[in-house]
Amino acid sequence: MSSLRRESQDEEEYWMKSRVNKSKFNLFDDNVTVENAEELAKSKKLLTQFEDDDVDTVNWDDTPVSSVTESSAISGHVVPPSASSLPKSASRPESRNVPPYMTHSRSQSESFGVTGRVSFTPSSLESVTPTVQYSKSQEKLHSLTSSSSARSLEDEIPSFISTSSGSKNLEEEIQYLKRALKKARELKFSPEDTIRKMILGEPYSLEVFRSKEEKLQLLDKAIQVHDGNAITAVILFLRQTIKPSLFNLELQRRPVAINHYLSYLRAHYDFKELGDVLGMLNRTEEAAILKYKQAISAPDVRGKMNALRGCLKAHFIHEPDLAHEANLVEQHAALLERQWPIEDTDSKSEAQGNPLFRQFPRKVSILNMPLITTLYYCCFYHGRDAENLLTSPFAIKKQHQLSDKQYVWTALSARSRLKQWTGIEELLTAKGWFGSTKKVSVIGFDKVCEILHRTSAPEEILSKYLRMIDGSERRLNIARKYKCHEVVVETLVYLRDRHELQVYASKLPPGSLGLRNAQDALRSSTIKWKT
């Protein structure tokens, strides 16, 4: 019993001696002088009051670890041991290329249930003494590190073990799919069942139909049920699986299929294939109109002109049935060729400060404008140009075969807006017999008065052309509409309607010219009124 007590006392004494006694010092106490602080710093025994436990670092041989090793272990970095702390066998030349210490990570410490750090060496460094950090509450750490130090680096890092199970499963799946495909090809699918599945939205496959006869039977069945989606799907399948010549031949024999295929091409803007199919079917008119639409869709004006000329030569000129359409395409191309230089010249003139363009600025470009708009533009800005110029309105009328009504209406509107009353009179003056002149309007003077009233023409100009309207009742109604009192009084006097003249005179403002004319007519004794 006494021997056991002695052994326990000796063991306790051994462990007490092995501890490095460190007393705690507060650098900020009042009794600590500058000299004491310097001595404490030199002896490296400064401790902070923020630590909960005293951490002592010792070797397995009960010798304290140097401060550099201590600070490195606390910070978690790996520091190789010094030569003095190693035994002689570890300081031999052949052991210089020994791998450095490995520091136990925090995650591993937490898995052990402790918070200390363990620095250990690989198993190959048997002579090197490992370093252990522990506190008072962690005195059993050496029992845990003994088991963890036996683990190598390969045990810490999981290795990828490649197995052949994935490739084996993939190979089995491929073989299964091959067998299923072979079995599906051996089965006989009828066109009726396939079309029924297509209509009902069930899964189907067209690849099982290998021969030309089966494919054509499938197309015929789709046409019989009158389902457009099924017809289109079978047509596209045929286009991908048979020769183009055979596809076109079989398609020509089925007008319903042709119409569905053309609709599909139009919906998907496949104009090249659409034009080829229309040409193959000898539907030249549709093919020509298609090419014309493609030509006018060009964004550039010069490109549009070239495309129109090419379309005219390729699709319109050589077709007798398209003579009228060819004339229209020719006029369209000629109009663009006229608009291009006019726009170029007028844009430069406007930039130079032309007074007419300054008074009436151009709102839009003349390019790509309709024919009547181009005529109005030239009548407005170039109404006096000679016929041999591109800007001449009369040259436009002549080249594009405009009627007199179209020309007079457009020119009258432009000159009325410019307040060119003399030009309007010249436009409505025609030569008579023996050099005489007379006022003639192919659109009717009622239309002339309508244009003048819309452009706020003076009353005397409007009354002048109101008197040229044929028919007293018609002239009276138009004069009342435009409130030309003088023409209304004259017309009522001409009709000898005294009662209507008295009623109308009562509505006129006092002192007006129309009222004075009405009163003079009512007082006149030479007029024979109706009873």
CSV table of N, CA and C in Angstrom, one decimal, residues 318-427:
chain,number,residue,atom,x,y,z
A,318,HIS,N,-41.9,38.3,-120.4
A,318,HIS,CA,-42.0,37.2,-121.3
A,318,HIS,C,-43.4,36.4,-121.1
A,319,GLU,N,-44.2,37.0,-120.3
A,319,GLU,CA,-45.5,36.4,-120.1
A,319,GLU,C,-46.6,37.2,-120.7
A,320,PRO,N,-47.3,36.8,-121.8
A,320,PRO,CA,-48.3,37.6,-122.4
A,320,PRO,C,-49.5,37.9,-121.5
A,321,ASP,N,-49.8,37.0,-120.6
A,321,ASP,CA,-50.9,37.2,-119.7
A,321,ASP,C,-50.6,38.2,-118.6
A,322,LEU,N,-49.4,38.6,-118.5
A,322,LEU,CA,-49.0,39.6,-117.4
A,322,LEU,C,-48.6,40.9,-118.0
A,323,ALA,N,-49.1,41.2,-119.2
A,323,ALA,CA,-48.7,42.5,-119.9
A,323,ALA,C,-49.1,43.7,-119.1
A,324,HIS,N,-50.4,43.7,-118.5
A,324,HIS,CA,-50.8,44.8,-117.7
A,324,HIS,C,-50.0,44.9,-116.4
A,325,GLU,N,-49.7,43.8,-115.8
A,325,GLU,CA,-48.9,43.9,-114.6
A,325,GLU,C,-47.5,44.3,-114.9
A,326,ALA,N,-47.0,43.9,-116.0
A,326,ALA,CA,-45.6,44.3,-116.4
A,326,ALA,C,-45.5,45.9,-116.6
A,327,ASN,N,-46.6,46.5,-117.2
A,327,ASN,CA,-46.6,47.9,-117.3
A,327,ASN,C,-46.6,48.6,-115.9
A,328,LEU,N,-47.3,48.1,-115.0
A,328,LEU,CA,-47.3,48.6,-113.6
A,328,LEU,C,-46.0,48.5,-113.0
A,329,VAL,N,-45.3,47.4,-113.1
A,329,VAL,CA,-44.0,47.2,-112.5
A,329,VAL,C,-43.0,48.2,-113.2
A,330,GLU,N,-43.1,48.4,-114.5
A,330,GLU,CA,-42.3,49.3,-115.2
A,330,GLU,C,-42.5,50.8,-114.7
A,331,GLN,N,-43.7,51.2,-114.4
A,331,GLN,CA,-44.0,52.5,-113.9
A,331,GLN,C,-43.4,52.6,-112.5
A,332,HIS,N,-43.5,51.6,-111.7
A,332,HIS,CA,-43.0,51.7,-110.4
A,332,HIS,C,-41.5,51.9,-110.4
A,333,ALA,N,-40.8,51.1,-111.2
A,333,ALA,CA,-39.3,51.3,-111.3
A,333,ALA,C,-39.0,52.7,-111.9
A,334,ALA,N,-39.8,53.2,-112.9
A,334,ALA,CA,-39.5,54.5,-113.4
A,334,ALA,C,-39.7,55.6,-112.4
A,335,LEU,N,-40.7,55.4,-111.5
A,335,LEU,CA,-41.0,56.4,-110.5
A,335,LEU,C,-39.9,56.5,-109.5
A,336,LEU,N,-39.3,55.3,-109.1
A,336,LEU,CA,-38.2,55.4,-108.2
A,336,LEU,C,-37.0,56.0,-108.8
A,337,GLU,N,-36.8,55.8,-110.1
A,337,GLU,CA,-35.7,56.4,-110.8
A,337,GLU,C,-35.8,57.9,-111.0
A,338,ARG,N,-37.1,58.4,-110.9
A,338,ARG,CA,-37.3,59.8,-111.0
A,338,ARG,C,-37.2,60.4,-109.6
A,339,GLN,N,-37.6,59.7,-108.6
A,339,GLN,CA,-37.6,60.3,-107.2
A,339,GLN,C,-36.1,60.4,-106.7
A,340,TRP,N,-35.3,59.5,-107.1
A,340,TRP,CA,-33.9,59.5,-106.5
A,340,TRP,C,-33.2,60.8,-106.8
A,341,PRO,N,-33.1,61.3,-108.1
A,341,PRO,CA,-32.4,62.5,-108.3
A,341,PRO,C,-33.1,63.7,-107.8
A,342,ILE,N,-34.5,63.7,-107.8
A,342,ILE,CA,-35.2,64.9,-107.2
A,342,ILE,C,-34.9,65.0,-105.8
A,343,GLU,N,-34.9,63.9,-105.0
A,343,GLU,CA,-34.6,64.0,-103.6
A,343,GLU,C,-33.2,64.5,-103.4
A,344,ASP,N,-32.2,64.1,-104.2
A,344,ASP,CA,-30.9,64.5,-104.0
A,344,ASP,C,-30.7,66.0,-104.3
A,345,THR,N,-31.3,66.5,-105.3
A,345,THR,CA,-31.2,67.9,-105.7
A,345,THR,C,-31.9,68.8,-104.6
A,346,ASP,N,-33.2,68.4,-104.2
A,346,ASP,CA,-33.9,69.2,-103.3
A,346,ASP,C,-33.3,69.2,-101.9
A,347,SER,N,-32.7,68.2,-101.5
A,347,SER,CA,-32.1,68.2,-100.2
A,347,SER,C,-30.9,69.1,-100.1
A,348,LYS,N,-30.1,69.2,-101.3
A,348,LYS,CA,-29.0,70.1,-101.3
A,348,LYS,C,-29.6,71.6,-101.4
A,349,SER,N,-30.6,71.8,-102.2
A,349,SER,CA,-31.2,73.1,-102.2
A,349,SER,C,-31.8,73.6,-100.9
A,350,GLU,N,-32.4,72.7,-100.2
A,350,GLU,CA,-32.9,73.1,-98.9
A,350,GLU,C,-31.8,73.4,-97.9
A,351,ALA,N,-30.7,72.7,-98.0
A,351,ALA,CA,-29.5,73.0,-97.1
A,351,ALA,C,-28.9,74.3,-97.5
A,352,GLN,N,-29.0,74.7,-98.7
A,352,GLN,CA,-28.4,76.0,-99.1
A,352,GLN,C,-29.3,77.2,-98.8
A,353,GLY,N,-30.6,76.9,-98.3
A,353,GLY,CA,-31.4,78.0,-97.9
A,353,GLY,C,-32.4,78.5,-98.9
A,354,ASN,N,-32.9,77.7,-99.7
A,354,ASN,CA,-33.9,78.1,-100.8
A,354,ASN,C,-35.1,78.7,-100.1
A,355,PRO,N,-35.6,79.9,-100.5
A,355,PRO,CA,-36.7,80.6,-99.9
A,355,PRO,C,-38.0,79.8,-99.8
A,356,LEU,N,-38.3,79.0,-100.9
A,356,LEU,CA,-39.5,78.2,-100.9
A,356,LEU,C,-39.4,77.1,-99.9
A,357,PHE,N,-38.3,76.5,-99.8
A,357,PHE,CA,-38.1,75.4,-98.8
A,357,PHE,C,-38.1,76.0,-97.4
A,358,ARG,N,-37.6,77.2,-97.3
A,358,ARG,CA,-37.6,77.9,-95.9
A,358,ARG,C,-39.1,78.3,-95.5
A,359,GLN,N,-39.9,78.7,-96.5
A,359,GLN,CA,-41.3,79.1,-96.2
A,359,GLN,C,-42.1,77.9,-95.9
A,360,PHE,N,-41.9,76.9,-96.8
A,360,PHE,CA,-42.7,75.6,-96.7
A,360,PHE,C,-41.7,74.4,-96.5
A,361,PRO,N,-41.2,74.2,-95.3
A,361,PRO,CA,-40.2,73.1,-95.1
A,361,PRO,C,-40.8,71.7,-95.5
A,362,ARG,N,-39.9,70.9,-96.0
A,362,ARG,CA,-40.4,69.5,-96.4
A,362,ARG,C,-40.5,68.7,-95.1
A,363,LYS,N,-41.6,68.0,-95.0
A,363,LYS,CA,-41.8,67.2,-93.8
A,363,LYS,C,-41.2,65.8,-93.9
A,364,VAL,N,-41.3,65.2,-95.1
A,364,VAL,CA,-40.7,63.8,-95.3
A,364,VAL,C,-40.0,63.8,-96.6
A,365,SER,N,-39.2,62.7,-96.8
A,365,SER,CA,-38.5,62.5,-98.1
A,365,SER,C,-39.5,62.1,-99.1
A,366,ILE,N,-39.2,62.4,-100.4
A,366,ILE,CA,-40.1,62.0,-101.5
A,366,ILE,C,-39.9,60.5,-101.9
A,367,LEU,N,-38.8,59.9,-101.4
A,367,LEU,CA,-38.5,58.6,-101.8
A,367,LEU,C,-39.5,57.6,-101.3
A,368,ASN,N,-39.9,56.6,-102.2
A,368,ASN,CA,-40.9,55.6,-101.9
A,368,ASN,C,-42.3,56.1,-101.7
A,369,MET,N,-42.5,57.4,-102.2
A,369,MET,CA,-43.9,57.9,-102.1
A,369,MET,C,-44.7,57.5,-103.3
A,370,PRO,N,-46.1,57.5,-103.1
A,370,PRO,CA,-46.9,57.1,-104.3
A,370,PRO,C,-46.8,58.1,-105.4
A,371,LEU,N,-47.4,57.7,-106.5
A,371,LEU,CA,-47.3,58.6,-107.7
A,371,LEU,C,-48.0,59.9,-107.5
A,372,ILE,N,-49.2,59.9,-107.0
A,372,ILE,CA,-50.0,61.2,-106.8
A,372,ILE,C,-49.3,62.1,-105.8
A,373,THR,N,-48.7,61.5,-104.8
A,373,THR,CA,-47.9,62.3,-103.8
A,373,THR,C,-46.7,62.9,-104.5
A,374,THR,N,-46.1,62.2,-105.4
A,374,THR,CA,-44.9,62.7,-106.1
A,374,THR,C,-45.4,63.8,-107.0
A,375,LEU,N,-46.5,63.7,-107.7
A,375,LEU,CA,-47.0,64.7,-108.5
A,375,LEU,C,-47.3,66.0,-107.7
A,376,TYR,N,-48.0,65.8,-106.6
A,376,TYR,CA,-48.3,67.0,-105.7
A,376,TYR,C,-47.0,67.7,-105.3
A,377,TYR,N,-46.0,66.9,-105.0
A,377,TYR,CA,-44.7,67.5,-104.5
A,377,TYR,C,-44.1,68.3,-105.6
A,378,CYS,N,-44.1,67.8,-106.8
A,378,CYS,CA,-43.5,68.5,-108.0
A,378,CYS,C,-44.4,69.7,-108.3
A,379,CYS,N,-45.7,69.6,-108.2
A,379,CYS,CA,-46.6,70.8,-108.5
A,379,CYS,C,-46.3,71.9,-107.4
A,380,PHE,N,-46.0,71.5,-106.2
A,380,PHE,CA,-45.9,72.4,-105.1
A,380,PHE,C,-44.5,73.1,-105.2
A,381,TYR,N,-43.4,72.4,-105.4
A,381,TYR,CA,-42.1,73.0,-105.4
A,381,TYR,C,-41.5,73.2,-106.8
A,382,HIS,N,-42.1,72.6,-107.8
A,382,HIS,CA,-41.5,72.7,-109.2
A,382,HIS,C,-42.6,72.9,-110.2
A,383,GLY,N,-43.7,73.7,-109.8
A,383,GLY,CA,-44.8,73.8,-110.7
A,383,GLY,C,-44.5,74.5,-112.0
A,384,ARG,N,-43.5,75.3,-112.1
A,384,ARG,CA,-43.2,76.0,-113.3
A,384,ARG,C,-42.0,75.4,-114.2
A,385,ASP,N,-41.6,74.2,-113.8
A,385,ASP,CA,-40.5,73.6,-114.5
A,385,ASP,C,-40.9,73.2,-115.9
A,386,ALA,N,-39.9,73.1,-116.8
A,386,ALA,CA,-40.2,72.7,-118.2
A,386,ALA,C,-40.5,71.2,-118.3
A,387,GLU,N,-41.0,70.8,-119.4
A,387,GLU,CA,-41.4,69.4,-119.5
A,387,GLU,C,-40.3,68.5,-119.7
A,388,ASN,N,-39.1,69.0,-120.1
A,388,ASN,CA,-38.0,68.2,-120.3
A,388,ASN,C,-37.2,67.9,-119.0
A,389,LEU,N,-37.6,68.4,-117.9
A,389,LEU,CA,-37.0,68.1,-116.6
A,389,LEU,C,-37.7,67.0,-115.9
A,390,LEU,N,-36.9,66.4,-115.0
A,390,LEU,CA,-37.5,65.3,-114.2
A,390,LEU,C,-38.6,65.8,-113.2
A,391,THR,N,-38.4,67.0,-112.8
A,391,THR,CA,-39.3,67.6,-111.8
A,391,THR,C,-40.6,68.2,-112.4
A,392,SER,N,-40.7,68.2,-113.7
A,392,SER,CA,-41.9,68.8,-114.4
A,392,SER,C,-43.2,68.0,-114.1
A,393,PRO,N,-44.2,68.6,-113.5
A,393,PRO,CA,-45.5,67.9,-113.3
A,393,PRO,C,-46.1,67.3,-114.5
A,394,PHE,N,-46.0,68.1,-115.6
A,394,PHE,CA,-46.6,67.6,-116.9
A,394,PHE,C,-45.9,66.4,-117.4
A,395,ALA,N,-44.6,66.4,-117.2
A,395,ALA,CA,-43.8,65.2,-117.7
A,395,ALA,C,-44.2,64.0,-116.9
A,396,ILE,N,-44.4,64.1,-115.6
A,396,ILE,CA,-44.9,63.0,-114.8
A,396,ILE,C,-46.3,62.5,-115.3
A,397,LYS,N,-47.2,63.5,-115.6
A,397,LYS,CA,-48.5,63.1,-116.1
A,397,LYS,C,-48.4,62.3,-117.4
A,398,LYS,N,-47.5,62.7,-118.2
A,398,LYS,CA,-47.4,62.1,-119.5
A,398,LYS,C,-46.7,60.7,-119.4
A,399,GLN,N,-45.7,60.6,-118.6
A,399,GLN,CA,-45.0,59.3,-118.6
A,399,GLN,C,-45.8,58.2,-117.9
A,400,HIS,N,-46.5,58.6,-116.8
A,400,HIS,CA,-47.2,57.6,-116.0
A,400,HIS,C,-48.7,57.6,-116.4
A,401,GLN,N,-49.0,58.3,-117.5
A,401,GLN,CA,-50.4,58.1,-118.1
A,401,GLN,C,-51.5,58.5,-117.1
A,402,LEU,N,-51.3,59.6,-116.5
A,402,LEU,CA,-52.3,60.1,-115.5
A,402,LEU,C,-53.5,60.8,-116.3
A,403,SER,N,-54.7,60.7,-115.8
A,403,SER,CA,-55.8,61.3,-116.4
A,403,SER,C,-55.8,62.8,-116.2
A,404,ASP,N,-56.6,63.6,-116.9
A,404,ASP,CA,-56.7,65.0,-116.7
A,404,ASP,C,-57.3,65.4,-115.4
A,405,LYS,N,-58.2,64.6,-114.9
A,405,LYS,CA,-58.8,64.8,-113.6
A,405,LYS,C,-57.8,64.6,-112.5
A,406,GLN,N,-57.0,63.6,-112.6
A,406,GLN,CA,-56.0,63.4,-111.6
A,406,GLN,C,-55.0,64.6,-111.6
A,407,TYR,N,-54.6,65.0,-112.7
A,407,TYR,CA,-53.6,66.1,-112.8
A,407,TYR,C,-54.2,67.4,-112.3
A,408,VAL,N,-55.4,67.8,-112.8
A,408,VAL,CA,-56.0,69.0,-112.4
A,408,VAL,C,-56.3,69.1,-110.9
A,409,TRP,N,-56.8,68.0,-110.4
A,409,TRP,CA,-57.1,68.0,-108.9
A,409,TRP,C,-55.8,68.2,-108.1
A,410,THR,N,-54.8,67.5,-108.5
A,410,THR,CA,-53.5,67.6,-107.7
A,410,THR,C,-52.9,69.0,-107.9
A,411,ALA,N,-52.8,69.4,-109.1
A,411,ALA,CA,-52.2,70.7,-109.4
A,411,ALA,C,-53.0,71.9,-108.7
A,412,LEU,N,-54.3,71.8,-108.8
A,412,LEU,CA,-55.1,72.8,-108.2
A,412,LEU,C,-55.0,72.9,-106.7
A,413,SER,N,-54.8,71.7,-106.0
A,413,SER,CA,-54.6,71.7,-104.6
A,413,SER,C,-53.3,72.3,-104.2
A,414,ALA,N,-52.2,72.0,-105.0
A,414,ALA,CA,-50.9,72.6,-104.7
A,414,ALA,C,-50.9,74.1,-104.9
A,415,ARG,N,-51.5,74.6,-106.0
A,415,ARG,CA,-51.4,76.1,-106.3
A,415,ARG,C,-52.4,76.8,-105.3
A,416,SER,N,-53.5,76.2,-104.9
A,416,SER,CA,-54.3,76.8,-104.0
A,416,SER,C,-53.7,77.0,-102.6
A,417,ARG,N,-52.9,76.0,-102.2
A,417,ARG,CA,-52.2,76.2,-100.9
A,417,ARG,C,-51.1,77.2,-101.0
A,418,LEU,N,-50.5,77.4,-102.2
A,418,LEU,CA,-49.5,78.4,-102.4
A,418,LEU,C,-50.1,79.8,-102.7
A,419,LYS,N,-51.4,79.9,-102.7
A,419,LYS,CA,-52.1,81.2,-103.0
A,419,LYS,C,-51.8,81.7,-104.4
A,420,GLN,N,-51.6,80.8,-105.3
A,420,GLN,CA,-51.3,81.2,-106.7
A,420,GLN,C,-52.6,81.3,-107.4
A,421,TRP,N,-53.4,82.4,-107.3
A,421,TRP,CA,-54.7,82.5,-107.9
A,421,TRP,C,-54.5,82.7,-109.4
A,422,THR,N,-53.5,83.3,-109.8
A,422,THR,CA,-53.3,83.4,-111.3
A,422,THR,C,-53.0,82.1,-111.9
A,423,GLY,N,-52.2,81.3,-111.2
A,423,GLY,CA,-51.9,80.0,-111.7
A,423,GLY,C,-53.1,79.1,-111.8
A,424,ILE,N,-54.0,79.3,-110.8
A,424,ILE,CA,-55.3,78.5,-110.9
A,424,ILE,C,-56.1,78.9,-112.1
A,425,GLU,N,-56.1,80.2,-112.4
A,425,GLU,CA,-56.9,80.6,-113.6
A,425,GLU,C,-56.3,80.1,-114.8
A,426,GLU,N,-54.9,80.1,-114.9
A,426,GLU,CA,-54.3,79.5,-116.1
A,426,GLU,C,-54.6,78.0,-116.2
A,427,LEU,N,-54.7,77.3,-115.1
A,427,LEU,CA,-54.9,75.9,-115.1
A,427,LEU,C,-56.3,75.6,-115.6
